[in-house]
Structures are given as C-alpha cells and as structure tokens.
Amino acid sequence: MTSSNDSLRRVAVYCGSASGNDPAFLAEAVALGTAIAAAGLGLVYGGASVGLMGAVADAALAGGAEVIGVLPEVLSGSEIAHTGLTRLEVVPTMHARKARMVKLADAFLILPGGYGTLDELMEIVTWKQLRLHAKPCVLINTVGYWDGLLSFLDSTVAAGFLKPENRKLLRVAECALEAVTMVER
C-alpha cells in the first residue's frame, strides 16, 4: 500500500477502448500519456491498442515511459492487444486484471469510457473507502464528460447514502496535466 506520493512510480489509467465522438477525448488521452512520461512515471492500463487506451499507451511509449498492459484472456485473441508495450501481461479474468492493476499502480487516473471504465472507477474508489488502499483516485473531466456522474454522486450524499468525506475520495481534474500534478503532490 502506498501512503505517500514519495514512492509514486506508476499510475493506472482507466479509459475507453473507443475514442468517443469528440476529438477532445483522444487529444486528452494523448496529453495524459505524454504527461505521465514527462513526469518520469510508468503507465499501467488495460493492454489494448485501440481507442483512448491505445492513444494513452502510444503517447507514454513515445515519451519513453514504461508501459505495462494487463489484458484478460477473453480479449487476448481479439487482435486488440498492444504489441509494442514494455510488458503485456495476460491474466485469466477481468477480476484478475483489476487486481493486478491495483498491485502495479500507485495512483489511478480515469479518462472517459463506458461500462468497463465505470466498473473500474467505482471499484477502485470503493476499495479506497474501505481502506483497502490509500492511493489517489482522480477523474479527468474532459469537456465535462463526467458532469452527470459527479452530479449523481452529489445526490447520493444529499440522499444519505454516501458520507461527504467519502465523496471527497474521488478527486476531479479538468485536464491530464492537472491530474498528473495532483498525484505527484
């Protein structure tokens, strides 16, 4: 467990295997990979060569960063595996993927994505709430993509299902550079 950012070595990025329909999403993924490399950090991500996942990995690799992909067996034969990574680990299940990413990473950054990204986001913040880790969790709110989710989370506090202090476990950055700066502190 990492309790101090003095030992920050790698960040996990959760994001879509699609690029979305706004060019800002892809641009932010590239900016994130570039910022991770520029900060001297490594990247841990889902192992795909497509969508935002591929873009963040390619940008981090171009900047000289270590990039570790963690791909579940169910996806390993689908030709989406990134073949140019520092290391690609194939694990048996989606659950094993998430557990391995948590073990390898010292912080978690979340770009836009769909169900898989939401699943990873909610699990990692829940684990933080349960004190299973003390690693930073930062949502990157590219062009307001997460505004609806953030509003919903505020409503869970108002309804008494989420304590205000636990709502604060998920930090929000407006851009990739801000997110990397937040986890470096």
PDB file of C-alpha atoms in Angstrom:
ATOM      1  CA  MET A   1       0.000   0.000   0.000  1.00  0.00           C
ATOM      2  CA  THR A   2       1.262   3.417  -0.924  1.00  0.00           C
ATOM      3  CA  SER A   3       0.519   6.037   1.695  1.00  0.00           C
ATOM      4  CA  SER A   4       2.962   8.660   0.479  1.00  0.00           C
ATOM      5  CA  ASN A   5       3.447  10.008  -3.018  1.00  0.00           C
ATOM      6  CA  ASP A   6       7.217   9.917  -2.409  1.00  0.00           C
ATOM      7  CA  SER A   7       7.102   6.390  -3.812  1.00  0.00           C
ATOM      8  CA  LEU A   8       4.904   7.185  -6.829  1.00  0.00           C
ATOM      9  CA  ARG A   9       6.276   5.097  -9.667  1.00  0.00           C
ATOM     10  CA  ARG A  10       3.344   4.050 -11.839  1.00  0.00           C
ATOM     11  CA  VAL A  11      -0.156   5.293 -12.495  1.00  0.00           C
ATOM     12  CA  ALA A  12      -3.034   3.170 -13.698  1.00  0.00           C
ATOM     13  CA  VAL A  13      -5.273   4.719 -16.311  1.00  0.00           C
ATOM     14  CA  TYR A  14      -8.846   3.520 -16.755  1.00  0.00           C
ATOM     15  CA  CYS A  15     -10.431   4.613 -20.026  1.00  0.00           C
ATOM     16  CA  GLY A  16     -12.409   3.538 -23.065  1.00  0.00           C
ATOM     17  CA  SER A  17     -11.364   1.133 -25.778  1.00  0.00           C
ATOM     18  CA  ALA A  18     -13.286   3.504 -28.084  1.00  0.00           C
ATOM     19  CA  SER A  19     -12.215   7.043 -28.963  1.00  0.00           C
ATOM     20  CA  GLY A  20     -15.608   8.702 -28.472  1.00  0.00           C
ATOM     21  CA  ASN A  21     -17.109  11.213 -30.883  1.00  0.00           C
ATOM     22  CA  ASP A  22     -15.379  14.388 -29.635  1.00  0.00           C
ATOM     23  CA  PRO A  23     -11.745  14.837 -30.763  1.00  0.00           C
ATOM     24  CA  ALA A  24     -11.032  16.299 -27.306  1.00  0.00           C
ATOM     25  CA  PHE A  25     -11.268  12.795 -25.782  1.00  0.00           C
ATOM     26  CA  LEU A  26      -8.457  11.424 -27.958  1.00  0.00           C
ATOM     27  CA  ALA A  27      -6.401  14.592 -27.525  1.00  0.00           C
ATOM     28  CA  GLU A  28      -6.698  14.308 -23.719  1.00  0.00           C
ATOM     29  CA  ALA A  29      -5.602  10.646 -23.802  1.00  0.00           C
ATOM     30  CA  VAL A  30      -2.507  11.648 -25.801  1.00  0.00           C
ATOM     31  CA  ALA A  31      -1.866  14.533 -23.382  1.00  0.00           C
ATOM     32  CA  LEU A  32      -2.146  12.130 -20.434  1.00  0.00           C
ATOM     33  CA  GLY A  33       0.339   9.637 -21.861  1.00  0.00           C
ATOM     34  CA  THR A  34       2.720  12.489 -22.646  1.00  0.00           C
ATOM     35  CA  ALA A  35       2.361  13.970 -19.136  1.00  0.00           C
ATOM     36  CA  ILE A  36       2.933  10.577 -17.483  1.00  0.00           C
ATOM     37  CA  ALA A  37       6.160  10.098 -19.441  1.00  0.00           C
ATOM     38  CA  ALA A  38       7.301  13.684 -18.828  1.00  0.00           C
ATOM     39  CA  ALA A  39       6.819  13.166 -15.084  1.00  0.00           C
ATOM     40  CA  GLY A  40       9.071  10.107 -15.212  1.00  0.00           C
ATOM     41  CA  LEU A  41       6.209   7.774 -14.302  1.00  0.00           C
ATOM     42  CA  GLY A  42       5.194   4.417 -15.695  1.00  0.00           C
ATOM     43  CA  LEU A  43       1.752   3.563 -17.067  1.00  0.00           C
ATOM     44  CA  VAL A  44      -0.406   0.570 -16.189  1.00  0.00           C
ATOM     45  CA  TYR A  45      -3.522   0.135 -18.309  1.00  0.00           C
ATOM     46  CA  GLY A  46      -5.821  -2.403 -19.915  1.00  0.00           C
ATOM     47  CA  GLY A  47      -3.450  -3.538 -22.664  1.00  0.00           C
ATOM     48  CA  ALA A  48      -5.449  -2.578 -25.758  1.00  0.00           C
ATOM     49  CA  SER A  49      -4.103  -0.905 -28.894  1.00  0.00           C
ATOM     50  CA  VAL A  50      -7.402   0.806 -29.744  1.00  0.00           C
ATOM     51  CA  GLY A  51      -9.393   3.831 -28.576  1.00  0.00           C
ATOM     52  CA  LEU A  52      -8.296   6.015 -25.690  1.00  0.00           C
ATOM     53  CA  MET A  53      -6.401   3.039 -24.274  1.00  0.00           C
ATOM     54  CA  GLY A  54      -4.160   2.779 -27.317  1.00  0.00           C
ATOM     55  CA  ALA A  55      -3.687   6.542 -27.500  1.00  0.00           C
ATOM     56  CA  VAL A  56      -2.548   6.931 -23.889  1.00  0.00           C
ATOM     57  CA  ALA A  57      -0.192   3.948 -24.230  1.00  0.00           C
ATOM     58  CA  ASP A  58       1.315   5.144 -27.519  1.00  0.00           C
ATOM     59  CA  ALA A  59       1.898   8.650 -26.145  1.00  0.00           C
ATOM     60  CA  ALA A  60       3.522   7.308 -22.962  1.00  0.00           C
ATOM     61  CA  LEU A  61       5.744   4.982 -25.020  1.00  0.00           C
ATOM     62  CA  ALA A  62       6.704   7.842 -27.346  1.00  0.00           C
ATOM     63  CA  GLY A  63       7.799   9.797 -24.280  1.00  0.00           C
ATOM     64  CA  GLY A  64       9.984   6.942 -23.069  1.00  0.00           C
ATOM     65  CA  ALA A  65       7.758   5.656 -20.261  1.00  0.00           C
ATOM     66  CA  GLU A  66       7.486   2.082 -19.074  1.00  0.00           C
ATOM     67  CA  VAL A  67       4.052   0.849 -20.199  1.00  0.00           C
ATOM     68  CA  ILE A  68       2.523  -2.302 -18.761  1.00  0.00           C
ATOM     69  CA  GLY A  69      -0.696  -3.647 -20.239  1.00  0.00           C
ATOM     70  CA  VAL A  70      -2.897  -6.105 -18.358  1.00  0.00           C
ATOM     71  CA  LEU A  71      -5.252  -7.966 -20.676  1.00  0.00           C
ATOM     72  CA  PRO A  72      -7.774 -10.664 -19.722  1.00  0.00           C
ATOM     73  CA  GLU A  73      -7.602 -13.919 -21.710  1.00  0.00           C
ATOM     74  CA  VAL A  74     -11.106 -13.323 -23.088  1.00  0.00           C
ATOM     75  CA  LEU A  75      -9.734 -10.356 -25.059  1.00  0.00           C
ATOM     76  CA  SER A  76      -6.278 -11.712 -25.906  1.00  0.00           C
ATOM     77  CA  GLY A  77      -7.402 -13.349 -29.151  1.00  0.00           C
ATOM     78  CA  SER A  78      -9.387 -10.393 -30.453  1.00  0.00           C
ATOM     79  CA  GLU A  79      -6.443  -8.627 -32.134  1.00  0.00           C
ATOM     80  CA  ILE A  80      -6.750  -5.585 -29.868  1.00  0.00           C
ATOM     81  CA  ALA A  81      -3.703  -6.471 -27.735  1.00  0.00           C
ATOM     82  CA  HIS A  82      -1.000  -3.805 -27.984  1.00  0.00           C
ATOM     83  CA  THR A  83       2.150  -5.493 -29.280  1.00  0.00           C
ATOM     84  CA  GLY A  84       4.607  -2.648 -28.645  1.00  0.00           C
ATOM     85  CA  LEU A  85       4.431  -2.394 -24.855  1.00  0.00           C
ATOM     86  CA  THR A  86       7.236  -2.673 -22.344  1.00  0.00           C
ATOM     87  CA  ARG A  87       5.294  -5.664 -20.995  1.00  0.00           C
ATOM     88  CA  LEU A  88       1.902  -7.220 -21.734  1.00  0.00           C
ATOM     89  CA  GLU A  89       0.513  -9.465 -19.032  1.00  0.00           C
ATOM     90  CA  VAL A  90      -2.349 -11.788 -19.937  1.00  0.00           C
ATOM     91  CA  VAL A  91      -4.467 -12.729 -16.928  1.00  0.00           C
ATOM     92  CA  PRO A  92      -7.331 -15.245 -16.632  1.00  0.00           C
ATOM     93  CA  THR A  93     -10.250 -12.895 -15.877  1.00  0.00           C
ATOM     94  CA  MET A  94     -11.437  -9.295 -15.681  1.00  0.00           C
ATOM     95  CA  HIS A  95     -11.282  -9.612 -11.874  1.00  0.00           C
ATOM     96  CA  ALA A  96      -7.644 -10.714 -12.110  1.00  0.00           C
ATOM     97  CA  ARG A  97      -6.945  -7.757 -14.420  1.00  0.00           C
ATOM     98  CA  LYS A  98      -8.294  -5.253 -11.919  1.00  0.00           C
ATOM     99  CA  ALA A  99      -6.436  -6.854  -9.002  1.00  0.00           C
ATOM    100  CA  ARG A 100      -3.166  -6.888 -10.957  1.00  0.00           C
ATOM    101  CA  MET A 101      -3.536  -3.246 -11.990  1.00  0.00           C
ATOM    102  CA  VAL A 102      -4.131  -2.258  -8.360  1.00  0.00           C
ATOM    103  CA  LYS A 103      -0.992  -4.115  -7.317  1.00  0.00           C
ATOM    104  CA  LEU A 104       1.152  -2.479 -10.021  1.00  0.00           C
ATOM    105  CA  ALA A 105      -0.114   1.110  -9.643  1.00  0.00           C
ATOM    106  CA  ASP A 106       0.438   3.836  -7.077  1.00  0.00           C
ATOM    107  CA  ALA A 107      -2.404   6.094  -8.293  1.00  0.00           C
ATOM    108  CA  PHE A 108      -5.471   5.864 -10.542  1.00  0.00           C
ATOM    109  CA  LEU A 109      -6.452   8.306 -13.283  1.00  0.00           C
ATOM    110  CA  ILE A 110      -9.770   7.943 -15.072  1.00  0.00           C
ATOM    111  CA  LEU A 111     -10.469   9.252 -18.575  1.00  0.00           C
ATOM    112  CA  PRO A 112     -13.831   8.949 -20.372  1.00  0.00           C
ATOM    113  CA  GLY A 113     -15.121   5.457 -21.083  1.00  0.00           C
ATOM    114  CA  GLY A 114     -18.138   3.190 -20.891  1.00  0.00           C
ATOM    115  CA  TYR A 115     -19.285   0.359 -18.627  1.00  0.00           C
ATOM    116  CA  GLY A 116     -15.800  -1.089 -18.129  1.00  0.00           C
ATOM    117  CA  THR A 117     -14.356   2.258 -17.131  1.00  0.00           C
ATOM    118  CA  LEU A 118     -17.260   2.913 -14.764  1.00  0.00           C
ATOM    119  CA  ASP A 119     -16.784  -0.536 -13.214  1.00  0.00           C
ATOM    120  CA  GLU A 120     -13.081   0.075 -12.628  1.00  0.00           C
ATOM    121  CA  LEU A 121     -13.707   3.587 -11.297  1.00  0.00           C
ATOM    122  CA  MET A 122     -16.384   2.517  -8.816  1.00  0.00           C
ATOM    123  CA  GLU A 123     -14.404  -0.472  -7.611  1.00  0.00           C
ATOM    124  CA  ILE A 124     -11.186   1.454  -7.002  1.00  0.00           C
ATOM    125  CA  VAL A 125     -12.978   4.252  -5.120  1.00  0.00           C
ATOM    126  CA  THR A 126     -14.960   1.688  -3.096  1.00  0.00           C
ATOM    127  CA  TRP A 127     -11.713  -0.056  -2.170  1.00  0.00           C
ATOM    128  CA  LYS A 128     -10.332   3.300  -1.049  1.00  0.00           C
ATOM    129  CA  GLN A 129     -13.454   3.930   1.039  1.00  0.00           C
ATOM    130  CA  LEU A 130     -12.956   0.516   2.665  1.00  0.00           C
ATOM    131  CA  ARG A 131      -9.288   1.428   3.286  1.00  0.00           C
ATOM    132  CA  LEU A 132      -8.018  -1.444   1.146  1.00  0.00           C
ATOM    133  CA  HIS A 133      -5.656   1.145  -0.361  1.00  0.00           C
ATOM    134  CA  ALA A 134      -4.754   4.797   0.189  1.00  0.00           C
ATOM    135  CA  LYS A 135      -3.810   5.647  -3.389  1.00  0.00           C
ATOM    136  CA  PRO A 136      -5.035   8.789  -5.179  1.00  0.00           C
ATOM    137  CA  CYS A 137      -8.078   8.405  -7.463  1.00  0.00           C
ATOM    138  CA  VAL A 138      -8.521  11.251  -9.947  1.00  0.00           C
ATOM    139  CA  LEU A 139     -11.291  11.620 -12.504  1.00  0.00           C
ATOM    140  CA  ILE A 140     -10.245  13.606 -15.583  1.00  0.00           C
ATOM    141  CA  ASN A 141     -13.356  15.555 -16.582  1.00  0.00           C
ATOM    142  CA  THR A 142     -12.560  16.112 -20.268  1.00  0.00           C
ATOM    143  CA  VAL A 143     -15.025  18.638 -21.762  1.00  0.00           C
ATOM    144  CA  GLY A 144     -17.401  17.948 -18.843  1.00  0.00           C
ATOM    145  CA  TYR A 145     -17.756  14.240 -19.709  1.00  0.00           C
ATOM    146  CA  TRP A 146     -18.201  13.211 -16.054  1.00  0.00           C
ATOM    147  CA  ASP A 147     -20.519  16.084 -15.021  1.00  0.00           C
ATOM    148  CA  GLY A 148     -23.586  13.811 -14.885  1.00  0.00           C
ATOM    149  CA  LEU A 149     -21.796  11.241 -12.721  1.00  0.00           C
ATOM    150  CA  LEU A 150     -20.449  13.930 -10.396  1.00  0.00           C
ATOM    151  CA  SER A 151     -23.948  15.373 -10.026  1.00  0.00           C
ATOM    152  CA  PHE A 152     -25.291  11.889  -9.274  1.00  0.00           C
ATOM    153  CA  LEU A 153     -22.604  11.326  -6.624  1.00  0.00           C
ATOM    154  CA  ASP A 154     -23.562  14.643  -5.012  1.00  0.00           C
ATOM    155  CA  SER A 155     -27.179  13.427  -4.952  1.00  0.00           C
ATOM    156  CA  THR A 156     -26.100  10.243  -3.136  1.00  0.00           C
ATOM    157  CA  VAL A 157     -24.615  12.433  -0.417  1.00  0.00           C
ATOM    158  CA  ALA A 158     -27.814  14.509  -0.231  1.00  0.00           C
ATOM    159  CA  ALA A 159     -29.873  11.291  -0.005  1.00  0.00           C
ATOM    160  CA  GLY A 160     -27.738   9.949   2.840  1.00  0.00           C
ATOM    161  CA  PHE A 161     -26.123   7.027   1.010  1.00  0.00           C
ATOM    162  CA  LEU A 162     -22.615   8.468   0.749  1.00  0.00           C
ATOM    163  CA  LYS A 163     -20.811  10.322   3.525  1.00  0.00           C
ATOM    164  CA  PRO A 164     -19.417  13.720   2.488  1.00  0.00           C
ATOM    165  CA  GLU A 165     -15.880  12.648   3.471  1.00  0.00           C
ATOM    166  CA  ASN A 166     -16.161   9.576   1.244  1.00  0.00           C
ATOM    167  CA  ARG A 167     -17.442  11.686  -1.656  1.00  0.00           C
ATOM    168  CA  LYS A 168     -14.108  13.533  -1.446  1.00  0.00           C
ATOM    169  CA  LEU A 169     -12.152  10.301  -2.064  1.00  0.00           C
ATOM    170  CA  LEU A 170     -12.695  10.825  -5.798  1.00  0.00           C
ATOM    171  CA  ARG A 171     -10.829  13.938  -6.847  1.00  0.00           C
ATOM    172  CA  VAL A 172     -11.538  15.750 -10.103  1.00  0.00           C
ATOM    173  CA  ALA A 173      -9.119  17.305 -12.590  1.00  0.00           C
ATOM    174  CA  GLU A 174     -10.125  19.316 -15.638  1.00  0.00           C
ATOM    175  CA  CYS A 175      -7.234  18.020 -17.745  1.00  0.00           C
ATOM    176  CA  ALA A 176      -4.484  15.416 -17.930  1.00  0.00           C
ATOM    177  CA  LEU A 177      -1.683  17.707 -16.805  1.00  0.00           C
ATOM    178  CA  GLU A 178      -3.666  18.774 -13.725  1.00  0.00           C
ATOM    179  CA  ALA A 179      -4.356  15.108 -12.896  1.00  0.00           C
ATOM    180  CA  VAL A 180      -0.689  14.118 -13.083  1.00  0.00           C
ATOM    181  CA  THR A 181       0.249  17.136 -10.958  1.00  0.00           C
ATOM    182  CA  MET A 182      -2.389  16.140  -8.380  1.00  0.00           C
ATOM    183  CA  VAL A 183      -0.953  12.632  -7.932  1.00  0.00           C
ATOM    184  CA  GLU A 184       2.639  13.870  -7.873  1.00  0.00           C
ATOM    185  CA  ARG A 185       1.920  16.063  -4.825  1.00  0.00           C
TER     186      ARG A 185
END
